[in-house]
CSV table of C-alpha atoms and ligand atoms in Angstrom, one decimal:
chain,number,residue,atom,x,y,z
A,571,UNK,CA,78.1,113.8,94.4
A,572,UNK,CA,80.9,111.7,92.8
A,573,UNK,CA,84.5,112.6,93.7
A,574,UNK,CA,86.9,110.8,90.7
A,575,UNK,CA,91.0,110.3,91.6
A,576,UNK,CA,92.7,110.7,88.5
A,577,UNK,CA,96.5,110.4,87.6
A,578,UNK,CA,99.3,108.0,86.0
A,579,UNK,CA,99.8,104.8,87.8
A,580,UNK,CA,102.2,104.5,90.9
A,581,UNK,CA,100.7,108.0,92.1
A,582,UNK,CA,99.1,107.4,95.0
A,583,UNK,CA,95.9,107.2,93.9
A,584,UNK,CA,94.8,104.2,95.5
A,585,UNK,CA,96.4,104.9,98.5
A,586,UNK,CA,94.5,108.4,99.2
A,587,UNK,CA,91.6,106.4,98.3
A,588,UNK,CA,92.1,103.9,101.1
A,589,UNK,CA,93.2,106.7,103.4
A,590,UNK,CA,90.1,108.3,103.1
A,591,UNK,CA,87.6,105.4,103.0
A,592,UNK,CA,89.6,102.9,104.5
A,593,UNK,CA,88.5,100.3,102.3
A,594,UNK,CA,90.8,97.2,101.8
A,595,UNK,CA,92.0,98.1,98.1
A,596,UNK,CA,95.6,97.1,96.5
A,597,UNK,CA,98.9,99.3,96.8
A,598,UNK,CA,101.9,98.7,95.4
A,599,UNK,CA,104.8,100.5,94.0
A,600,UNK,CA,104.3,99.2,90.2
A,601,UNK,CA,101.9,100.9,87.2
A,602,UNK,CA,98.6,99.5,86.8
A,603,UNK,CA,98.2,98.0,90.1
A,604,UNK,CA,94.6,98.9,90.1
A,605,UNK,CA,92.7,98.0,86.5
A,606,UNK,CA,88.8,97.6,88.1
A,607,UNK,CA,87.8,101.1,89.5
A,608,UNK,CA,87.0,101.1,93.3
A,609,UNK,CA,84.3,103.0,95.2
A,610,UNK,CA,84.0,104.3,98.2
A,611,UNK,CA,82.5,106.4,100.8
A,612,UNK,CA,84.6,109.1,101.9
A,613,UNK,CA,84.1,112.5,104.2
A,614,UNK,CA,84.0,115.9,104.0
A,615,UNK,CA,84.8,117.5,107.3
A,616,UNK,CA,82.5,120.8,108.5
A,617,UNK,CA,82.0,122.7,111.7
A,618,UNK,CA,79.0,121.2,113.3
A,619,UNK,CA,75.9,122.8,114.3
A,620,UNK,CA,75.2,121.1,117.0
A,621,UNK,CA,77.7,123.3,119.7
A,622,UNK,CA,75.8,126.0,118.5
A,623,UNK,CA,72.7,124.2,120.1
A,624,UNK,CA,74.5,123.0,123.1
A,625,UNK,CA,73.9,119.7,122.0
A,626,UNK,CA,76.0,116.5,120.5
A,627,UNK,CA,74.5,114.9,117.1
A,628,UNK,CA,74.1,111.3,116.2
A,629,UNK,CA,74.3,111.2,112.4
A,630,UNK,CA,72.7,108.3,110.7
A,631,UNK,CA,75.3,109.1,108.2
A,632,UNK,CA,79.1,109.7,108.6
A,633,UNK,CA,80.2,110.5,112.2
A,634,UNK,CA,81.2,113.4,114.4
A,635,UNK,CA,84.2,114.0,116.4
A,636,UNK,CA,84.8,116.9,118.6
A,637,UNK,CA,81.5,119.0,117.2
A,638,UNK,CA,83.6,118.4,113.4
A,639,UNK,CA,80.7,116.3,111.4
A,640,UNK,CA,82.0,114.0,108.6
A,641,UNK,CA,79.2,114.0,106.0
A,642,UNK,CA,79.7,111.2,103.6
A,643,UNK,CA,80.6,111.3,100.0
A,644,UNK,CA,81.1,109.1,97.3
A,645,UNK,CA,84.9,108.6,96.1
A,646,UNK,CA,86.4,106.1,93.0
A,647,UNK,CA,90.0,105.0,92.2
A,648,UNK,CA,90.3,104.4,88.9
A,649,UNK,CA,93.6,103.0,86.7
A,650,UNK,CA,96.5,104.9,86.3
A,651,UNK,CA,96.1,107.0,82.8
A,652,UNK,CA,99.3,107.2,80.4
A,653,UNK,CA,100.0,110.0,77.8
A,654,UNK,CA,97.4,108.5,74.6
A,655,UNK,CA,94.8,107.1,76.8
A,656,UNK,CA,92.3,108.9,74.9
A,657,UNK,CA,93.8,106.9,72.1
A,658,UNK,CA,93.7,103.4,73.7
A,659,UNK,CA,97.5,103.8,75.3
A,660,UNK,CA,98.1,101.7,78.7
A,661,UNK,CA,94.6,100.5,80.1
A,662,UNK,CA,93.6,102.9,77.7
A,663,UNK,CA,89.7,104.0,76.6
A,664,UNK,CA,87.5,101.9,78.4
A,665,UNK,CA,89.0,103.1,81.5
A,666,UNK,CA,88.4,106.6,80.5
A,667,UNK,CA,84.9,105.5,80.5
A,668,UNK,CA,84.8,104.8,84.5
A,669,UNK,CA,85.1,108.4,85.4
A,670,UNK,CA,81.6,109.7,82.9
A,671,UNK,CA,80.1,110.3,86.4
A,672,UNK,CA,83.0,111.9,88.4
A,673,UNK,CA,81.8,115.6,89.4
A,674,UNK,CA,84.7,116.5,89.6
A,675,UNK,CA,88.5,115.2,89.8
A,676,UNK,CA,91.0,114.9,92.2
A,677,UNK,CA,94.6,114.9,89.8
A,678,UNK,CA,96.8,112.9,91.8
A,679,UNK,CA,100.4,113.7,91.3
A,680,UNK,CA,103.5,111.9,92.8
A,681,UNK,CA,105.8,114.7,93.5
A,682,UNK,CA,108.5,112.6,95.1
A,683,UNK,CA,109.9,112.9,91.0
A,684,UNK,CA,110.6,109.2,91.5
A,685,UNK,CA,108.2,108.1,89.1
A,686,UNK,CA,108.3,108.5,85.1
A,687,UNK,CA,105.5,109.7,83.0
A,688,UNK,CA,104.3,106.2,82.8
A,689,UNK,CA,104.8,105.5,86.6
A,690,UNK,CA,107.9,103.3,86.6
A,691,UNK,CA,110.8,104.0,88.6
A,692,UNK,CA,113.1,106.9,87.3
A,693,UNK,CA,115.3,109.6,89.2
A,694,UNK,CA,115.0,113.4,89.1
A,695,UNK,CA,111.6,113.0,87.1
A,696,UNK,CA,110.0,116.9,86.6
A,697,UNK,CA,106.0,115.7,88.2
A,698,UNK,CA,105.0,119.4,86.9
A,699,UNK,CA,104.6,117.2,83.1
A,700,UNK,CA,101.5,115.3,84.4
A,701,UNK,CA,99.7,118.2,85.1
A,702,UNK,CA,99.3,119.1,81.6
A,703,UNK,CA,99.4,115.7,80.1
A,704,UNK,CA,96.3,114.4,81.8
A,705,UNK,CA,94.3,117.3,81.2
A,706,UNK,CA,95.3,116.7,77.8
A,707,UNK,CA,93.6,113.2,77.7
A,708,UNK,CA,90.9,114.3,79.3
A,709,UNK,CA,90.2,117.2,77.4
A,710,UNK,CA,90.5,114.7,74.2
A,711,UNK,CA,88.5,112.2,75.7
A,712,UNK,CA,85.4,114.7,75.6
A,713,UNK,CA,86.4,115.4,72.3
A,714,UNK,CA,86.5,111.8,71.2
A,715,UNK,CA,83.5,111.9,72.5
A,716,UNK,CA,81.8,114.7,70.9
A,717,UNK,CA,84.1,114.2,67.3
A,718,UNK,CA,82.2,110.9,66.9
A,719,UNK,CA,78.6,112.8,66.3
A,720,UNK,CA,80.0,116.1,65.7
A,721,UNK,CA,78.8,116.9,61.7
A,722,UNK,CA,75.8,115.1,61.6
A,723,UNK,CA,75.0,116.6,65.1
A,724,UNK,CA,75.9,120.2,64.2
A,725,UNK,CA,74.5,119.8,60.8
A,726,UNK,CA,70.8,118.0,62.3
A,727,UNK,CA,70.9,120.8,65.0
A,728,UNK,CA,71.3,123.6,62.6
A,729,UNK,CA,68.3,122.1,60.1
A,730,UNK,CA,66.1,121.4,62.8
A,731,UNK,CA,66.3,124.7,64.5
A,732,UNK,CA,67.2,122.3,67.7
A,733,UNK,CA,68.7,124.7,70.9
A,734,UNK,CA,72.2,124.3,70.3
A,735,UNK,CA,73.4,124.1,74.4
A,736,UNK,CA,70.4,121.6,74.9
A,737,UNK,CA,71.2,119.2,72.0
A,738,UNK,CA,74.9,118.9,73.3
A,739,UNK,CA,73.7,118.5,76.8
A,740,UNK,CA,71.6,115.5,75.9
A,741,UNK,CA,74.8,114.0,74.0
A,742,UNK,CA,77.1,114.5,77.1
A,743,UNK,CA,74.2,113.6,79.1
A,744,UNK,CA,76.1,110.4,80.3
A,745,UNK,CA,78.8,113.0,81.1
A,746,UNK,CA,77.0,115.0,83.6
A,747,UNK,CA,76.6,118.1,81.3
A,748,UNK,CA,74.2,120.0,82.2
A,749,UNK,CA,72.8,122.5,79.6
A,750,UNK,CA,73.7,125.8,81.8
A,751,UNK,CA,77.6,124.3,81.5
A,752,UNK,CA,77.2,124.5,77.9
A,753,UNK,CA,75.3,127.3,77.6
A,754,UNK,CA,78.1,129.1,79.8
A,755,UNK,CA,80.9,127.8,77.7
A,756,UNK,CA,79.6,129.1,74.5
A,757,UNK,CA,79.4,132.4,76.2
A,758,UNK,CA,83.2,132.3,77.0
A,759,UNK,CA,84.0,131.3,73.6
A,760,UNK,CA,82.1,133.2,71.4
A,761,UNK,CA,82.6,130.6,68.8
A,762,UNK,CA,79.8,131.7,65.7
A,763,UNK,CA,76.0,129.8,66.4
A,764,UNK,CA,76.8,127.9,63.4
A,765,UNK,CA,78.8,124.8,64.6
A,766,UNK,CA,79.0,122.5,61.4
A,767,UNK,CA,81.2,125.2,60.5
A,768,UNK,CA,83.7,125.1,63.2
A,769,UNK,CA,87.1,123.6,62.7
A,770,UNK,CA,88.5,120.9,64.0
A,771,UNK,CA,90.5,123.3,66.7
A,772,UNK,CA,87.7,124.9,67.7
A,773,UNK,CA,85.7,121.8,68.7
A,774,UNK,CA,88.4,121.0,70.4
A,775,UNK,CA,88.7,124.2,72.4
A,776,UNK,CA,84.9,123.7,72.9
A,777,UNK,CA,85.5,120.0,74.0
A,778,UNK,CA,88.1,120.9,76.8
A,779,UNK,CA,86.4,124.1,77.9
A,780,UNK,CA,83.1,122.0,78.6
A,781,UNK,CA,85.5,119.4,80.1
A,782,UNK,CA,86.8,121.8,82.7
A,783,UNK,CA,83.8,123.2,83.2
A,784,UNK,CA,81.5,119.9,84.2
A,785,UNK,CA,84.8,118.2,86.2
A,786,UNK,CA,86.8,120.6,87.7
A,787,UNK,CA,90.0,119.5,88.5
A,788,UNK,CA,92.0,120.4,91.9
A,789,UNK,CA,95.7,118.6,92.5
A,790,UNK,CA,97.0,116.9,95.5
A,791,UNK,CA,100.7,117.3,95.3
A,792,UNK,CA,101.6,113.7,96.7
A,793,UNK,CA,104.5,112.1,98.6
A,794,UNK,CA,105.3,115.3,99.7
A,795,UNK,CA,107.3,113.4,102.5
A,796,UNK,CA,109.8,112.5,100.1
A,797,UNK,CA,113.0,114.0,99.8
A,798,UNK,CA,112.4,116.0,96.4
A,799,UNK,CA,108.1,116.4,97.6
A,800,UNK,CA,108.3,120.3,98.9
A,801,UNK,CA,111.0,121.5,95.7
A,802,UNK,CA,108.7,119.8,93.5
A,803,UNK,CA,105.7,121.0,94.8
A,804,UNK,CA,106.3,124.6,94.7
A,805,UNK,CA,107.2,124.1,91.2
A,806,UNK,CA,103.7,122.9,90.2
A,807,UNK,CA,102.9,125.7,92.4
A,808,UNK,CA,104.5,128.7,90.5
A,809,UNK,CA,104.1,126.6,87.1
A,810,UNK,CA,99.9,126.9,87.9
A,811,UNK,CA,99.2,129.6,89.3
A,812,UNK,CA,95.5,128.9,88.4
A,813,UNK,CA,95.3,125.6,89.4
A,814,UNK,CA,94.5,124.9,93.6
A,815,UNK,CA,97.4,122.5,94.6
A,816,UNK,CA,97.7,121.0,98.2
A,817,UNK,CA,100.8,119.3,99.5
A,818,UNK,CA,99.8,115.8,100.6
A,819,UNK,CA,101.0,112.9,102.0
A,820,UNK,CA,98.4,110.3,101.6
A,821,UNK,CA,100.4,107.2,103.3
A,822,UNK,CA,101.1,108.9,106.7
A,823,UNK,CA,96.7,110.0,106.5
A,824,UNK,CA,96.7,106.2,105.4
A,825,UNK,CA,98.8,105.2,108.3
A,826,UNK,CA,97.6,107.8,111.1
A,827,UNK,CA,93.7,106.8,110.2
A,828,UNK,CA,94.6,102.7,110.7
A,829,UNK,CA,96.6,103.4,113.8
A,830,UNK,CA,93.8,105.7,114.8
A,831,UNK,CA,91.2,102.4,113.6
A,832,UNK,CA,93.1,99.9,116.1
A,833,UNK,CA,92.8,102.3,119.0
A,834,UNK,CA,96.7,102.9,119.4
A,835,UNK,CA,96.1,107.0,119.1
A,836,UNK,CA,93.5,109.6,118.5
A,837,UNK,CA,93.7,111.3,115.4
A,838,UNK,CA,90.8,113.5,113.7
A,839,UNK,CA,91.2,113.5,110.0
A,840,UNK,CA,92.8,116.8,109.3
A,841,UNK,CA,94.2,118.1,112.3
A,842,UNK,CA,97.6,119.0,112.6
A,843,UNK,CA,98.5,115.8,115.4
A,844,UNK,CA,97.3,113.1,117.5
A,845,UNK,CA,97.1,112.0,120.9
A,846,UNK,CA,98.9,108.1,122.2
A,847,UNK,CA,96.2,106.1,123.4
A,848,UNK,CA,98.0,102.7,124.2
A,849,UNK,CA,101.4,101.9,124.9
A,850,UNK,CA,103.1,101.7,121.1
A,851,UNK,CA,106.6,99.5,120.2
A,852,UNK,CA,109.2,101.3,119.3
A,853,UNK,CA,108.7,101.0,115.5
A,854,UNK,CA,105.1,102.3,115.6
A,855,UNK,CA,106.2,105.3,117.7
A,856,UNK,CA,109.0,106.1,115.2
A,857,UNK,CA,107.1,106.1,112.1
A,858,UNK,CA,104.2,108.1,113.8
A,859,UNK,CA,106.7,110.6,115.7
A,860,UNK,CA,108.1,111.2,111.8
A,861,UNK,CA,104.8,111.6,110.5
A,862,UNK,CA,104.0,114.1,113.2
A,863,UNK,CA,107.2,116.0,112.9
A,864,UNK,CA,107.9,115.5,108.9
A,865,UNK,CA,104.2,116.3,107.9
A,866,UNK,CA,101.5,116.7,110.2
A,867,UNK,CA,103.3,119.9,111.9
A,868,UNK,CA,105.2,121.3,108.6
A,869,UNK,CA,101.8,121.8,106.5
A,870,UNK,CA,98.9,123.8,107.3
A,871,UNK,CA,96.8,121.6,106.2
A,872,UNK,CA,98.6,118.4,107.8
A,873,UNK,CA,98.7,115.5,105.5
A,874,UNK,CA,96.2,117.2,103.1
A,875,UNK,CA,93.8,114.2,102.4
A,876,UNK,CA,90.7,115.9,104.5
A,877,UNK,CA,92.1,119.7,102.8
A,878,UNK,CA,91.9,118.4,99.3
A,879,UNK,CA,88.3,116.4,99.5
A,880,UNK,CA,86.7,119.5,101.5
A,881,UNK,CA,88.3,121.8,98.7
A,882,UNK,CA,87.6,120.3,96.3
A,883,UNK,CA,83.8,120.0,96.9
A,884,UNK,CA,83.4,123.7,98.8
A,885,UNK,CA,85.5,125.5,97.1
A,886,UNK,CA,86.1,124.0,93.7
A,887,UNK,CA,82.6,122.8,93.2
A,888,UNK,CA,81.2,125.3,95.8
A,889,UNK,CA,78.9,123.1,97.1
A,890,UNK,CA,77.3,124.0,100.8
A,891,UNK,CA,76.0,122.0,103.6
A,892,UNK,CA,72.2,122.1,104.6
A,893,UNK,CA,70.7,120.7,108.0
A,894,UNK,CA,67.2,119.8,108.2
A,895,UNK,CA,66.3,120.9,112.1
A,896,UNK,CA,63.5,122.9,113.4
A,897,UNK,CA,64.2,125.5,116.4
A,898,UNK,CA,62.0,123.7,119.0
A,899,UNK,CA,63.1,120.0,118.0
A,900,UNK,CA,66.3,118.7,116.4
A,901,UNK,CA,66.1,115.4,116.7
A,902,UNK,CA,64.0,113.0,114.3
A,903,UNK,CA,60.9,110.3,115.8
A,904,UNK,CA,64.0,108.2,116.8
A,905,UNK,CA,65.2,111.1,118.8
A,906,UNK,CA,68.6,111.3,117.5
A,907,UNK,CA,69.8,114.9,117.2
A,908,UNK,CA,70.6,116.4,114.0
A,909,UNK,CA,70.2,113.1,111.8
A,910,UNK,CA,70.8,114.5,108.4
A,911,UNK,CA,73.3,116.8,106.6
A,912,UNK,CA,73.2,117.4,103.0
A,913,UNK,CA,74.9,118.5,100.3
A,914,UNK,CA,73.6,121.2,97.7
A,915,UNK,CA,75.0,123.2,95.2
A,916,UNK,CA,75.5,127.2,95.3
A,917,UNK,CA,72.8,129.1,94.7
A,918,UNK,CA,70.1,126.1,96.0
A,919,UNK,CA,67.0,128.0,97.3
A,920,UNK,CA,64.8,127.1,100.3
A,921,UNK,CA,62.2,125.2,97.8
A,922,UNK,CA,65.3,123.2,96.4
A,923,UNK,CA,66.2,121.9,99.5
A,924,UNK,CA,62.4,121.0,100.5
A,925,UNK,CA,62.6,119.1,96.9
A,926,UNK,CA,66.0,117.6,98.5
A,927,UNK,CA,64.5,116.1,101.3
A,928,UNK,CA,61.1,115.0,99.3
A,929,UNK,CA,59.0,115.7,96.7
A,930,UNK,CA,56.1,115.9,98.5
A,931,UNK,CA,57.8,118.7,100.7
A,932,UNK,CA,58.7,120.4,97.8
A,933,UNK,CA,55.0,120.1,96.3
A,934,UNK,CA,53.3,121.5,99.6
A,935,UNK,CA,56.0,123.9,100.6
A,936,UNK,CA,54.9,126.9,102.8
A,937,UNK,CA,58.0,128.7,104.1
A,938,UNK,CA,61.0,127.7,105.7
A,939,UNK,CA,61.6,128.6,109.3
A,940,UNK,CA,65.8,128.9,110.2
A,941,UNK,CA,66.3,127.0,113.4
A,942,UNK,CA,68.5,129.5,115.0
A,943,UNK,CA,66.5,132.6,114.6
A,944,UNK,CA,63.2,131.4,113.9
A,945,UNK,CA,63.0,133.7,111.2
A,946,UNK,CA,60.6,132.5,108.3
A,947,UNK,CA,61.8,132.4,104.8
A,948,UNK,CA,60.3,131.4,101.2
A,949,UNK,CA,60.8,129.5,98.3
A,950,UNK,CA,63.4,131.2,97.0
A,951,UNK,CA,65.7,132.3,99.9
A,952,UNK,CA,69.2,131.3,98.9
A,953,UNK,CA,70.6,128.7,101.5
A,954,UNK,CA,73.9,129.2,103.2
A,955,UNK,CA,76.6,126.5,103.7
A,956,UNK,CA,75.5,125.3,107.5
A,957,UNK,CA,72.3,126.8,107.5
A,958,UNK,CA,69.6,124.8,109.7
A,959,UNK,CA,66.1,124.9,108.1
A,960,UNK,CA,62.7,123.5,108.8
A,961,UNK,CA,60.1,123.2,105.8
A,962,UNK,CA,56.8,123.5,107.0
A,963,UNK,CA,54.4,122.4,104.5
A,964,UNK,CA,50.6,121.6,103.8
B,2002,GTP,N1,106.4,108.3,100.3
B,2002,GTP,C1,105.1,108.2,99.9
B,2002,GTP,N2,104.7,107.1,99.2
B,2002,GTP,C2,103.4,107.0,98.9
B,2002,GTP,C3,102.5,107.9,99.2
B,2002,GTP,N3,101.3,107.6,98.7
B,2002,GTP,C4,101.5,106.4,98.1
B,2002,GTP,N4,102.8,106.0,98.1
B,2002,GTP,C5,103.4,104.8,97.5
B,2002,GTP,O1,103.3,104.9,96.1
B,2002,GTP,C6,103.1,103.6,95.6
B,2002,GTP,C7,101.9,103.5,94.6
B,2002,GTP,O2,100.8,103.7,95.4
B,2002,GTP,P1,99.3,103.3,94.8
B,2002,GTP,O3,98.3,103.8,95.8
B,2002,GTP,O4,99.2,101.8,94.6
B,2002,GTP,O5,99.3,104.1,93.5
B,2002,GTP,P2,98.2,104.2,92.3
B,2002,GTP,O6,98.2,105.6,91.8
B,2002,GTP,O7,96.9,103.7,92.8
B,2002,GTP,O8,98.8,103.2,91.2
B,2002,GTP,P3,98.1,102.4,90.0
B,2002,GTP,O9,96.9,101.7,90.6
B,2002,GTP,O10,99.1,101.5,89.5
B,2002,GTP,O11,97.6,103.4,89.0
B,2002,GTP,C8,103.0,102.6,96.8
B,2002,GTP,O12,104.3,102.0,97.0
B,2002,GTP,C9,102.6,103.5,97.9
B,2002,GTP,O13,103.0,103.1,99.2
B,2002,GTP,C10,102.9,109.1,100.0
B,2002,GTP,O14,102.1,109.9,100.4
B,2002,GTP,N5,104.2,109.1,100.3
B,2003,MG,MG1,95.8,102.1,92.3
């Protein structure tokens, strides 16, 4: 699972990305501060099992706070993209290139309408342009992408009686297209089973569609702390009524998570406050008392950073969250408790997930037995998001 921040430069972008990894990357208020793409490890925040249990995990990945388990998850920053990106404009193609294995996209926008379309300084700048311009790359990327091949590839597909959805799953395989994705696209379309006679527009339409399909695309409304943030905000709001858009403010999750870091207060990504742990100076109790008052308690969702990565993998991608725990022992050989906590896709059945944890579990699969209820279950029992499930096999 690859989480990708997208946007124009000056965004934010790099700053969520530190926010939620807390890994030292470069901010600063000009375009194209960041040109290599960073990774990460970020985390998405679930209701743990263990209270259920009356017990406190020790993951041997991500953390827990409070019975909330942070389960890891990969995130990059990549450069700022411009309007002609897909053509080679600003840090241009190449760049493009860096988000092939994105899952799906975070679209950063800067609604403090103090940046310009190419992320320079400007006044009274509409951010509800971006949204449409950047799916517009990326929708021409793909189709870049696919014009490159396209008539020899419909043409060869058509003579060699090759499965249409499987030959362009294999070119976009680099992509992450998966063959159901295309498969379910040419169902929408209902475009004729002859491609090589498409038109131009209607490869394009395909191109896009395929693009929205294989990286969904939620937007974090940043620097909603500014002055113009909340006006702008619920413009993109009204303006997209199909899009999910989240106010954030990823400097004051950036700041809260480092004060938080050097032990000055408690903070749990994605609550709506924090508690003082050491004595502060004035400054530091200034800027954190705003962030409280100006952010933290005006949004539901507090600064947004832990909203947008959790929504954008449960409810955007719809993935759900598996434990591996059996009802009499939940710990592993080491004896910590609840080790493990995965992440599987909708519709992932009990034999998926013994396949998940190893292929030899998969292979000798007998049921599954749910650790709360003890109830038994098969191969093909659809999991639910925080379901707790022992294989027992062979
Ligand atoms: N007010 C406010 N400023 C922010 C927020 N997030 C980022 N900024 C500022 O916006 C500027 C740009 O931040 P970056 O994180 O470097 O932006 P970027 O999108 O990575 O930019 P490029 O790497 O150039 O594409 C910096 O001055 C940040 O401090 C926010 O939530 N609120
Ligand atoms: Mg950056």
């Amino acid at each position: 699972m690859l989480i990708g921040l997208v946007g124009k430069p000056s965004v934010g972008k790099s700053t969520f990305f530190k926010a939620a990894t807390l890994a030292e990357v470069e901010i600063a208020s000009y375009p194209f501060t960041t040109i290599k793409a960073n990774h990460g490890v970020g985390y998405l925040k679930i209701d743990c099992i263990d209270k259920e249990f009356n017990t406190q995990c020790n993951p041997s990945h991500g953390f827990c706070l409070n019975h909330k388990r942070f389960v890891p998850v990969e995130i990059m920053d990549v450069a700022g993209l411009v309007p002609g990106a897909s053509e080679g404009k600003g840090l241009g193609n190449q760049f493009l290139d860096d988000l092939r294995q994105a899952d799906v996209f975070i679209h950063i926008v800067d609604v403090s309408g103090t940046t310009d379309v190419e992320g320079k300084p400007a006044e009274n700048y509409d951010p509800s342009n971006d949204v449409k311009f950047l799916e517009d790359e990326l929708n021409k990327w793909y189709y870049n992408i696919l014009m490159k091949v396209w008539r020899t590839f419909a043409r060869k597909t058509e003579m060699e009686h090759l499965k249409f959805s499987e030959a362009v799953a294999n070119q976009f395989s680099g992509l992450k297209v998966n063959e159901e994705q295309v498969r379910d696209v040419l169902l929408k379309l209902g475009f004729s089973d002859k491609p090589s006679a498409w038109s131009d527009e209607q490869v394009l339409k395909f191109a896009s569609a395929l693009r929205k399909k294989s990286k969904p695309m939620i937007i974090a409304a940043n620097k909603i702390d500014t002055l113009k943030g909340p006006e702008n905000f619920n413009k993109i709001r009204e303006k997209f009524s199909d899009l999910i858009v989240v106010p954030c403010s990823a400097d004051s999750e950036l700041a809260l998570r480092q004060a938080a870091k050097a032990g000055l207060i408690e903070y749990i990504p994605g609550e709506k406050g924090f508690e003082v742990k050491k004595e502060l100076t004035s400054k530091q109790k200034e800027a954190l008392e705003k962030i409280r008052k100006n952010v933290l308690e005006k949004y539901e969702s507090g600064t947004g950073v832990q909203n947008v990565l959790n929504t954008a993998v449960f409810e955007l991608l719809k993935y759900i969250a598996v434990f591996p725990a059996s009802a009499n022992k939940l710990g592993d050989s080491k004896g910590n408790i609840l080790p493990d906590c995965f992440l599987l896709p909708e519709g992932s059945t009990a034999l998926d997930f013994a396949y998940h944890l190893h292929t030899d579990f998969g292979k000798n699969f007998i049921k599954a037995i749910d650790a709360r209820t003890k109830i038994a279950r098969g191969k093909d029992y659809v999991l639910k998001n925080r379901d707790a499930l022992e294989i027992i096999t062979r």
